[in-house]
Amino acid sequence: MESSESEDVTTVREFSANGTCMKITEVEAKLDEGNIEEAESALREGLSINSEEARALLGKLEYQRGNLEGALRVFDGIDLEAAAQRLQSSIAEKQPTKKVSQHAASVVLEAIYLKAKSLQKLGKCTEAANECKGVLDAAEKTFCQGTPDTQVDEKLQEIVSHAVELLPELWKGAGCYNEALSAYRNALLSQWNLGNDFCARIQMSFAVFLLHSGVEASPPSLAVQVEGSYVPKNNLEEAILLLMISLRKFGLSKTAWDPSVMEHLIFALSTCGQTSTLAKLFEELMPGIYHRIDRWNSLALCHCGAGKNKSALNLLRMSLHKHERPDDLISLLLAARICNEDPHLAAEGAGYAQRAINNARGLDEHLKGVGLRMLGLCLGKQARVASSDFERSMLQSKALQSLEEAVRLEQNNSDLIFELGIQYAQHRNLTSALRYAKQFFDRTGGSKLEGWRLLALVLSAQKRFSEAEVVTDAALDETAKWEQGPLFKLKAKLKISQLRPMDAIEIYRYLLALVQAQRKSLGPPKLSSQGEDDKINELDVWHGLANLYSSLSHWKDAEICLQKARELKEYSAATIHTEGVMFDGRGQSHEALVSAANAVLFEPNYVPCKILMASLMLKIGPKALPVARSLLSDALRIEPTNRMAWYHLGLTHKDDGRLRDAADCFQAASMLEESDPIEGFSCIL
Amino acid sequence: MSDEESSPTAGAGAATATNSPEKIQTAVESLTAIVPSLSITSQSLLSNPNLYPQISTLLRKPNSGSGDNNLCRWLYDTFQSGVPDLQLLVLRFLPLIAGVYLSRVADRKPQAGFEAVLLALYAHETTSRAGQAVTVTIPDLTQPSVYHESKTPIKSNATEPNLAVVSPTLEPHGTVRSTRRARIVGVTLELFYSKIAHMPASSKVDFCEFCRIWAGQDGDMYKNFEENENGNGSENREKEGSEMVVPKKVEGRVPLPWELLQPVMRILGHCLLGPNNNKEVELFGAASEACRCLFARGTHDVNPQAILPMRSLLRLSKTVMPNSNALDPTELPVTDVISL
């Protein structure tokens, strides 16, 4: 051992004190033999120091050598408590001659600190914590009126800072969480003159403790609070506050960047639905911390989580640019998902989805099914705005093909099964639709409202009204009051289809009562991720009732309902359409036509109005036939499965003398009628 | 929530003193009638190491959740006794009950026994919160706080406080309606989370195990998450792909709406990042796997609200890995010259 060290010239290990030095090796040998006393006296003589100081040096040596038990034996030889007390009393006597140097204090405190560290490493956290607390108590008492010198001794400050940081860790290790909590607070709220890095580490560690310890901390005491300042009420608030402060300190270049601060914030904020706040923090970060693409992608996730899909998509478009990171799978899939919400973006989305499929290789192969699913969904959406029949049917069959392929890879994905059900239903392939609807229902155990609705609608399209009603009734049993709106509406329509309008009216009345009750128990706070979807739409109820009354030629009642609807929303194509129907029913063709035209102006794609307008045109006479025809063609472009549009187109052809075309149209209408659901399938989406 | 003893060491001792010994005795007697092999006394009820494994085995049996199941009845009665220690004891089994329950929903088996226990926990939470929502105010740094000063103290409340809803208001439920199932289970998990400092590791391990099952996704491909992604990530991915094993076949996926996912993620955060948890090797392993699986699930659902937190958790779990040789900042520097 000695030979190896003598060869190593660069590192001369030695003790130094009072300006003299001493080779460590000389003392080390004695220690190794277990002669602490001899080692001590050798040091005392060699460096002209007292026994305490010698012990402190020896302890430090043992600690550095990793001989923790040895270090403890050495430290046990000094009465650290007494030494600490001596420090305090000499201060109290205020004798300038007996002035305690900060240096003397640091020798004692360092020894205690190392004792605590040794105990910690030996797994004796409670004892260690008590020693460590001793360091802080002594420092606090000794220097309660500030240090005798104007400058704080660097070493003393370092020991104290370390002790401040160590103490809560020790209490945590010992499982004493309440003590840890007060140690953290004491560290951050007392005047320890901590450096920024110490402070940042403690804040972060405390934040993690608050977030994940599961110990509910009482808020910081009122004594330390300034009036008008923000007071965290619970763990989560306090943790978020601390992390935000850490982030800001970094922004002011006071501390080094620690990526975990941001990760903890992401976790804390996103688990309480605050991705919009998170987005703000990402935006405020200085450039260069994250790679710009990473930042864009994270921001996109935040925006999308907060429902700001447009902003998210814009960011994704940048990050997926061919010069950036065009193959990033999560971004591709997210972009496709966002595009799927708008038929006009669906083509773009299909492109992203295709790229995702192409890139789902190796470790990411498992995402291929997701890519196919997104592709299928986007193509299905794109079909809605297709400019030709040919294009539409091609897109639709491609969409189905993708989804079928996806479901082979993602057999367990209930959402995908639902989407397939909808896709088939819209295709009027009711057998397949029913199969998927049932499958979805089983997989989710009836936990999704849309599962119930899809099942009922498919059954209604198959004209199995009573079964559809059974499903609806069962669904009503399984839902809470405020979510029953769509189900009751469905039920009312089922009653109408079964030619029981009076039952339907009863249901609408009940719905109106629900609306009243809902208004009284005004809005409970919602999870920010939840939409307004579990509210009964009052406008819909009045409108539905108005339609029902007008179909029964109860004009007065219909008018009242319509008025109510108008109060809620003055200009709505749906209400104006009903108005038109009523005028028409009462023989006021001209007024009806005006209404229909108005509604088309409000909402150019509102199909029922186009049909109404066309039917009124038909009555005007042969001159108006071309207008009617173009209106109906337009309606069919938007909604190719609308049987009423086909029927009226048939009438138009017939009036024009094109009997063969008329027959084709009537046949289409009659075929569609056989598979017509009582509500459009797309209303579930 | 905070009036409970929060330290696990102080908790048990202090609480038993105030508990009613008769009720504990009753619980012991009726449990011994159900599980005769279990030798417990009222003293050892809370600490018996055989209790958890034995009851777990029973709870996992095929018909464990039926309405006439004695164990479910015992759990229900014991929780309803109102004795805090007994309630904590029942709560230990919640991950198992919720896990088995949700996994069996698709089988359409009657599970009235489980539902009764879940509803009792739900009702307890509803009462203790008085049905109120749990919210947090997101701090605004322009306002000074105990931990920082602000140069521009804006007195006026010009900016609305940013309120985040952690858990919405609770309605009373007498039965488990299928569309409310996730919420009810979610709320019981919220209760579990609020007492998680008192829960034994075995219970948390079970929880993590069910997270993995619920996710319904294999997460093994994220074992080396972001470890070799320095710009040329795609190349690396391809190379590894050639030697990739076929993904495991996984079953048991359940719908994970936000109301369920949120408490799940928070509990998982505790399991991975809670104090001293990295010393529990089994728990840490189970939690890490659950985390990977849920991240995979998040990507399959293309759900930013799951991707963001789970990705962070994955990254953070790497920093607290057991035996990770991260620098200890409380270590004093080792010097060649040892001086006073």
Coordinates of C-alpha atoms in Angstrom, one line a residue, chain A residues 237-578:
Chain A
E237 CA -50.5 24.2 -4.8
E238 CA -47.3 24.5 -2.8
A239 CA -45.5 22.0 -5.0
I240 CA -46.5 23.8 -8.2
L241 CA -45.5 27.1 -6.7
L242 CA -42.1 25.9 -5.7
L243 CA -41.5 24.3 -9.1
M244 CA -42.6 27.5 -10.9
I245 CA -40.2 29.5 -8.7
S246 CA -37.4 27.2 -9.6
L247 CA -38.2 27.6 -13.2
R248 CA -38.2 31.3 -13.0
K249 CA -34.9 31.3 -11.1
F250 CA -33.4 29.4 -13.9
G251 CA -34.9 31.9 -16.3
L252 CA -33.0 34.6 -14.5
S253 CA -29.8 32.6 -14.8
K254 CA -29.5 32.2 -11.1
T255 CA -29.4 28.4 -11.2
A256 CA -28.3 25.7 -13.5
W257 CA -30.9 24.0 -15.6
D258 CA -32.4 20.9 -14.1
P259 CA -34.7 19.1 -16.6
S260 CA -36.5 17.3 -13.8
V261 CA -38.1 20.6 -12.7
M262 CA -40.0 20.8 -15.9
E263 CA -40.8 17.1 -15.9
H264 CA -42.3 17.4 -12.4
L265 CA -44.3 20.4 -13.5
I266 CA -45.6 18.6 -16.6
F267 CA -46.7 15.7 -14.4
A268 CA -48.3 17.9 -11.7
L269 CA -50.1 20.3 -14.1
S270 CA -51.2 17.8 -16.7
T271 CA -52.7 15.4 -14.0
C272 CA -54.9 18.3 -12.9
G273 CA -55.9 19.1 -16.5
Q274 CA -53.9 22.3 -16.7
T275 CA -52.1 21.7 -19.9
S276 CA -52.9 25.3 -20.9
T277 CA -50.8 26.6 -18.0
L278 CA -48.2 24.2 -19.0
A279 CA -48.2 25.5 -22.5
K280 CA -47.6 29.0 -21.2
L281 CA -44.6 27.7 -19.2
F282 CA -43.2 26.1 -22.3
E283 CA -43.6 29.3 -24.2
E284 CA -41.8 31.3 -21.5
L285 CA -38.8 29.0 -21.5
M286 CA -35.7 30.5 -22.9
P287 CA -34.7 29.2 -26.3
G288 CA -32.0 26.6 -26.3
I289 CA -33.2 24.6 -23.3
Y290 CA -35.2 22.2 -25.4
H291 CA -34.5 21.5 -29.0
R292 CA -37.0 23.6 -31.0
I293 CA -38.7 20.5 -32.3
D294 CA -39.1 19.0 -28.9
R295 CA -40.5 22.3 -27.7
W296 CA -43.0 22.4 -30.6
N297 CA -44.0 18.9 -30.0
S298 CA -44.5 19.3 -26.3
L299 CA -46.4 22.5 -26.9
A300 CA -48.6 20.8 -29.4
L301 CA -49.5 18.1 -26.9
C302 CA -50.3 20.8 -24.3
H303 CA -52.5 22.7 -26.7
C304 CA -54.3 19.6 -27.9
G305 CA -54.8 18.6 -24.3
A306 CA -56.4 22.0 -23.6
G307 CA -58.6 21.7 -26.7
K308 CA -56.7 24.2 -28.8
N309 CA -56.3 21.9 -31.7
K310 CA -55.7 24.6 -34.2
S311 CA -52.6 25.9 -32.5
A312 CA -51.5 22.4 -31.9
L313 CA -51.8 21.5 -35.6
N314 CA -49.9 24.6 -36.6
L315 CA -47.0 23.6 -34.4
L316 CA -47.1 20.0 -35.6
R317 CA -47.0 21.2 -39.2
M318 CA -43.7 22.9 -38.4
S319 CA -42.2 20.0 -36.5
L320 CA -43.2 17.5 -39.2
H321 CA -41.7 19.6 -42.0
K322 CA -39.3 17.6 -44.0
H323 CA -36.3 19.6 -42.7
E324 CA -37.3 19.1 -39.1
R325 CA -38.4 15.7 -37.7
P326 CA -40.9 14.4 -40.3
D327 CA -40.9 10.8 -39.0
D328 CA -41.9 11.5 -35.4
L329 CA -44.6 9.0 -34.8
I330 CA -46.5 10.6 -31.9
S331 CA -46.5 13.9 -33.7
L332 CA -47.8 12.3 -36.9
L333 CA -50.5 10.5 -35.1
L334 CA -51.5 13.5 -33.1
A335 CA -51.6 15.6 -36.3
A336 CA -53.8 13.0 -38.0
R337 CA -56.1 12.9 -35.0
I338 CA -56.6 16.6 -35.1
C339 CA -57.1 16.7 -38.8
N340 CA -59.8 14.1 -38.5
E341 CA -62.0 16.6 -36.7
D342 CA -62.5 18.7 -39.8
P343 CA -63.5 17.2 -43.1
H344 CA -61.6 19.8 -44.9
L345 CA -58.4 18.9 -43.2
A346 CA -59.0 15.2 -43.4
A347 CA -56.9 14.8 -46.6
E348 CA -54.0 16.3 -44.8
G349 CA -54.6 14.0 -41.9
A350 CA -54.7 11.0 -44.1
G351 CA -51.2 12.0 -45.3
Y352 CA -49.9 12.1 -41.8
A353 CA -51.5 8.8 -41.0
Q354 CA -49.9 7.2 -44.0
R355 CA -46.5 8.5 -43.0
A356 CA -47.1 7.2 -39.5
I357 CA -47.8 3.8 -41.0
N358 CA -44.7 3.9 -43.1
N359 CA -42.6 4.8 -40.1
A360 CA -44.0 2.3 -37.7
R361 CA -41.0 0.0 -37.7
G362 CA -38.8 -1.6 -35.2
L363 CA -39.6 -0.6 -31.7
D364 CA -42.5 1.5 -32.9
E365 CA -44.1 -1.3 -34.9
H366 CA -46.8 -1.5 -32.3
L367 CA -48.1 1.8 -33.5
K368 CA -48.9 0.6 -37.0
G369 CA -52.5 -0.2 -36.0
V370 CA -53.0 3.3 -34.6
G371 CA -51.7 4.7 -37.9
L372 CA -54.2 2.6 -39.9
R373 CA -57.0 3.6 -37.6
M374 CA -56.2 7.3 -38.1
L375 CA -55.9 6.7 -41.8
G376 CA -59.3 5.0 -41.9
L377 CA -60.9 7.8 -39.9
C378 CA -59.4 10.6 -42.0
L379 CA -60.4 8.9 -45.2
G380 CA -64.0 8.5 -43.9
K381 CA -64.1 12.2 -43.0
Q382 CA -62.6 13.1 -46.4
A383 CA -65.3 11.2 -48.1
R384 CA -67.9 13.6 -46.7
V385 CA -66.5 16.5 -48.7
A386 CA -65.6 14.5 -51.8
S387 CA -66.5 16.3 -55.0
S388 CA -67.8 13.3 -56.9
D389 CA -69.7 10.1 -56.2
F390 CA -66.8 8.1 -57.6
E391 CA -64.3 9.7 -55.3
R392 CA -66.6 9.4 -52.3
S393 CA -67.2 5.7 -52.7
M394 CA -63.5 5.1 -53.3
L395 CA -62.6 6.9 -50.1
Q396 CA -65.2 5.2 -48.1
S397 CA -64.2 1.7 -49.1
K398 CA -60.5 2.6 -48.5
A399 CA -61.5 3.9 -45.1
L400 CA -63.3 0.7 -44.2
Q401 CA -60.4 -1.3 -45.5
S402 CA -57.9 0.6 -43.3
L403 CA -60.1 0.3 -40.2
E404 CA -60.5 -3.4 -40.8
E405 CA -56.8 -3.8 -41.1
A406 CA -56.3 -1.7 -38.0
V407 CA -58.7 -3.9 -36.0
R408 CA -56.7 -6.9 -36.8
L409 CA -53.7 -5.3 -35.2
E410 CA -55.6 -3.7 -32.3
Q411 CA -58.2 -6.3 -31.4
N412 CA -58.6 -5.0 -28.0
N413 CA -59.2 -1.4 -28.8
S414 CA -62.8 -0.7 -28.0
D415 CA -62.7 2.8 -29.5
L416 CA -61.7 1.4 -32.8
I417 CA -64.5 -1.1 -32.7
F418 CA -66.9 1.7 -32.1
E419 CA -65.6 3.7 -35.0
L420 CA -66.0 0.6 -37.2
G421 CA -69.5 0.3 -36.1
I422 CA -70.3 3.9 -37.0
Q423 CA -68.5 3.6 -40.3
Y424 CA -70.5 0.5 -41.2
A425 CA -73.7 2.1 -40.0
Q426 CA -73.1 5.1 -42.2
H427 CA -72.5 2.7 -45.0
R428 CA -75.9 1.2 -44.2
N429 CA -74.3 -2.1 -43.7
L430 CA -76.5 -2.7 -40.7
T431 CA -75.5 -6.3 -39.9
S432 CA -71.8 -5.4 -39.5
A433 CA -72.7 -2.3 -37.7
L434 CA -74.8 -4.2 -35.2
R435 CA -72.1 -6.7 -34.7
Y436 CA -69.5 -4.0 -33.9
A437 CA -72.0 -2.1 -31.8
K438 CA -72.7 -5.1 -29.7
Q439 CA -69.0 -5.9 -29.4
F440 CA -68.3 -2.3 -28.3
F441 CA -71.0 -2.5 -25.8
D442 CA -69.7 -5.8 -24.3
R443 CA -66.1 -4.5 -24.2
T444 CA -67.0 -1.4 -22.4
G445 CA -69.6 -3.0 -20.2
G446 CA -72.1 -0.4 -21.2
S447 CA -70.0 2.3 -19.6
K448 CA -70.2 4.6 -22.7
L449 CA -73.3 6.5 -23.5
E450 CA -72.5 6.5 -27.2
G451 CA -72.3 2.7 -27.1
W452 CA -76.0 2.5 -26.0
R453 CA -77.0 5.1 -28.5
L454 CA -75.3 3.4 -31.4
L455 CA -76.9 0.1 -30.5
A456 CA -80.4 1.8 -30.3
L457 CA -79.9 3.6 -33.6
V458 CA -78.8 0.6 -35.5
L459 CA -81.7 -1.3 -34.2
S460 CA -84.0 1.5 -35.2
A461 CA -82.5 1.5 -38.6
Q462 CA -83.4 -2.2 -38.8
K463 CA -86.9 -1.1 -37.9
R464 CA -86.7 -3.1 -34.6
F465 CA -88.3 -0.3 -32.8
S466 CA -89.4 -2.2 -29.7
E467 CA -85.9 -3.6 -29.2
A468 CA -84.4 -0.2 -29.7
E469 CA -86.7 1.1 -27.0
V470 CA -85.7 -1.7 -24.6
V471 CA -82.1 -0.6 -25.2
T472 CA -82.9 3.0 -24.6
D473 CA -84.8 2.3 -21.4
A474 CA -81.9 0.2 -20.1
A475 CA -79.5 3.0 -21.0
L476 CA -81.7 5.4 -19.1
D477 CA -81.4 3.2 -16.0
E478 CA -77.6 3.2 -16.4
T479 CA -77.1 7.0 -16.7
A480 CA -77.2 9.9 -14.4
K481 CA -80.0 12.5 -14.8
W482 CA -78.0 15.1 -16.6
E483 CA -76.8 12.8 -19.3
Q484 CA -80.2 11.4 -20.2
G485 CA -81.0 14.2 -22.7
P486 CA -79.9 12.5 -25.8
L487 CA -81.5 9.2 -24.7
F488 CA -84.9 10.8 -24.1
K489 CA -84.7 12.5 -27.4
L490 CA -84.0 9.1 -29.0
K491 CA -86.9 7.6 -27.1
A492 CA -89.3 10.3 -28.2
K493 CA -88.3 9.7 -31.8
L494 CA -88.8 6.0 -31.3
K495 CA -92.3 6.7 -30.0
I496 CA -93.0 8.9 -33.1
S497 CA -91.8 6.1 -35.3
Q498 CA -94.1 3.7 -33.6
L499 CA -96.9 6.2 -34.2
R500 CA -97.4 7.1 -30.6
P501 CA -97.0 10.9 -30.7
M502 CA -98.8 11.5 -27.4
D503 CA -96.1 9.3 -25.6
A504 CA -93.5 11.4 -27.4
I505 CA -95.0 14.6 -26.2
E506 CA -94.9 13.3 -22.6
I507 CA -91.2 12.5 -23.0
Y508 CA -90.5 16.0 -24.3
R509 CA -92.4 17.5 -21.3
Y510 CA -90.3 15.4 -19.0
L511 CA -87.2 16.7 -20.8
L512 CA -88.3 20.2 -20.3
A513 CA -88.7 19.6 -16.6
L514 CA -85.2 18.2 -16.5
V515 CA -83.9 21.3 -18.2
Q516 CA -85.6 23.4 -15.5
A517 CA -84.0 21.3 -12.8
Q518 CA -80.7 21.6 -14.4
R519 CA -80.9 25.3 -14.5
K520 CA -81.5 25.4 -10.8
S521 CA -78.6 23.2 -9.8
L522 CA -76.3 25.5 -11.7
G523 CA -73.0 24.3 -13.1
P524 CA -70.8 22.2 -10.8
P525 CA -67.1 22.7 -11.7
K526 CA -66.2 20.4 -14.4
L527 CA -62.9 18.7 -15.1
S528 CA -61.3 20.9 -17.6
S529 CA -61.0 17.9 -19.9
Q530 CA -64.8 17.4 -19.8
G531 CA -66.8 19.2 -22.4
E532 CA -70.3 20.5 -22.0
D533 CA -71.6 17.4 -23.5
D534 CA -73.4 16.1 -20.4
K535 CA -75.9 18.9 -20.5
I536 CA -79.4 18.7 -21.9
N537 CA -79.7 21.0 -24.9
E538 CA -82.8 23.0 -24.3
L539 CA -82.9 24.3 -27.9
D540 CA -83.0 20.8 -29.2
V541 CA -85.9 19.9 -26.9
W542 CA -88.1 22.9 -28.0
H543 CA -87.2 22.3 -31.6
G544 CA -88.0 18.6 -31.4
L545 CA -91.3 19.4 -29.8
A546 CA -92.1 22.0 -32.4
N547 CA -91.5 19.5 -35.1
L548 CA -93.7 17.0 -33.4
Y549 CA -96.6 19.4 -33.0
S550 CA -96.3 20.7 -36.5
S551 CA -96.4 17.1 -37.8
L552 CA -99.6 16.7 -35.9
S553 CA -100.9 20.0 -37.3
H554 CA -101.1 21.5 -33.8
W555 CA -100.0 24.8 -35.2
K556 CA -100.6 26.8 -32.0
D557 CA -98.5 24.6 -29.8
A558 CA -95.9 24.3 -32.5
E559 CA -95.7 28.1 -32.7
I560 CA -95.2 28.4 -28.9
C561 CA -92.4 25.9 -28.9
L562 CA -90.8 27.6 -31.8
Q563 CA -91.0 30.9 -30.1
K564 CA -89.2 29.4 -27.1
A565 CA -86.5 28.0 -29.4
R566 CA -86.1 31.4 -31.0
E567 CA -85.6 33.0 -27.6
L568 CA -82.6 30.7 -27.1
K569 CA -81.1 31.2 -30.5
E570 CA -82.6 33.7 -32.8
Y571 CA -81.1 32.6 -36.0
S572 CA -80.9 28.9 -36.4
A573 CA -81.4 27.0 -39.6
A574 CA -83.2 24.3 -37.8
T575 CA -85.9 26.5 -36.3
I576 CA -86.4 28.4 -39.5
H577 CA -86.8 25.1 -41.3
T578 CA -89.6 24.1 -38.9

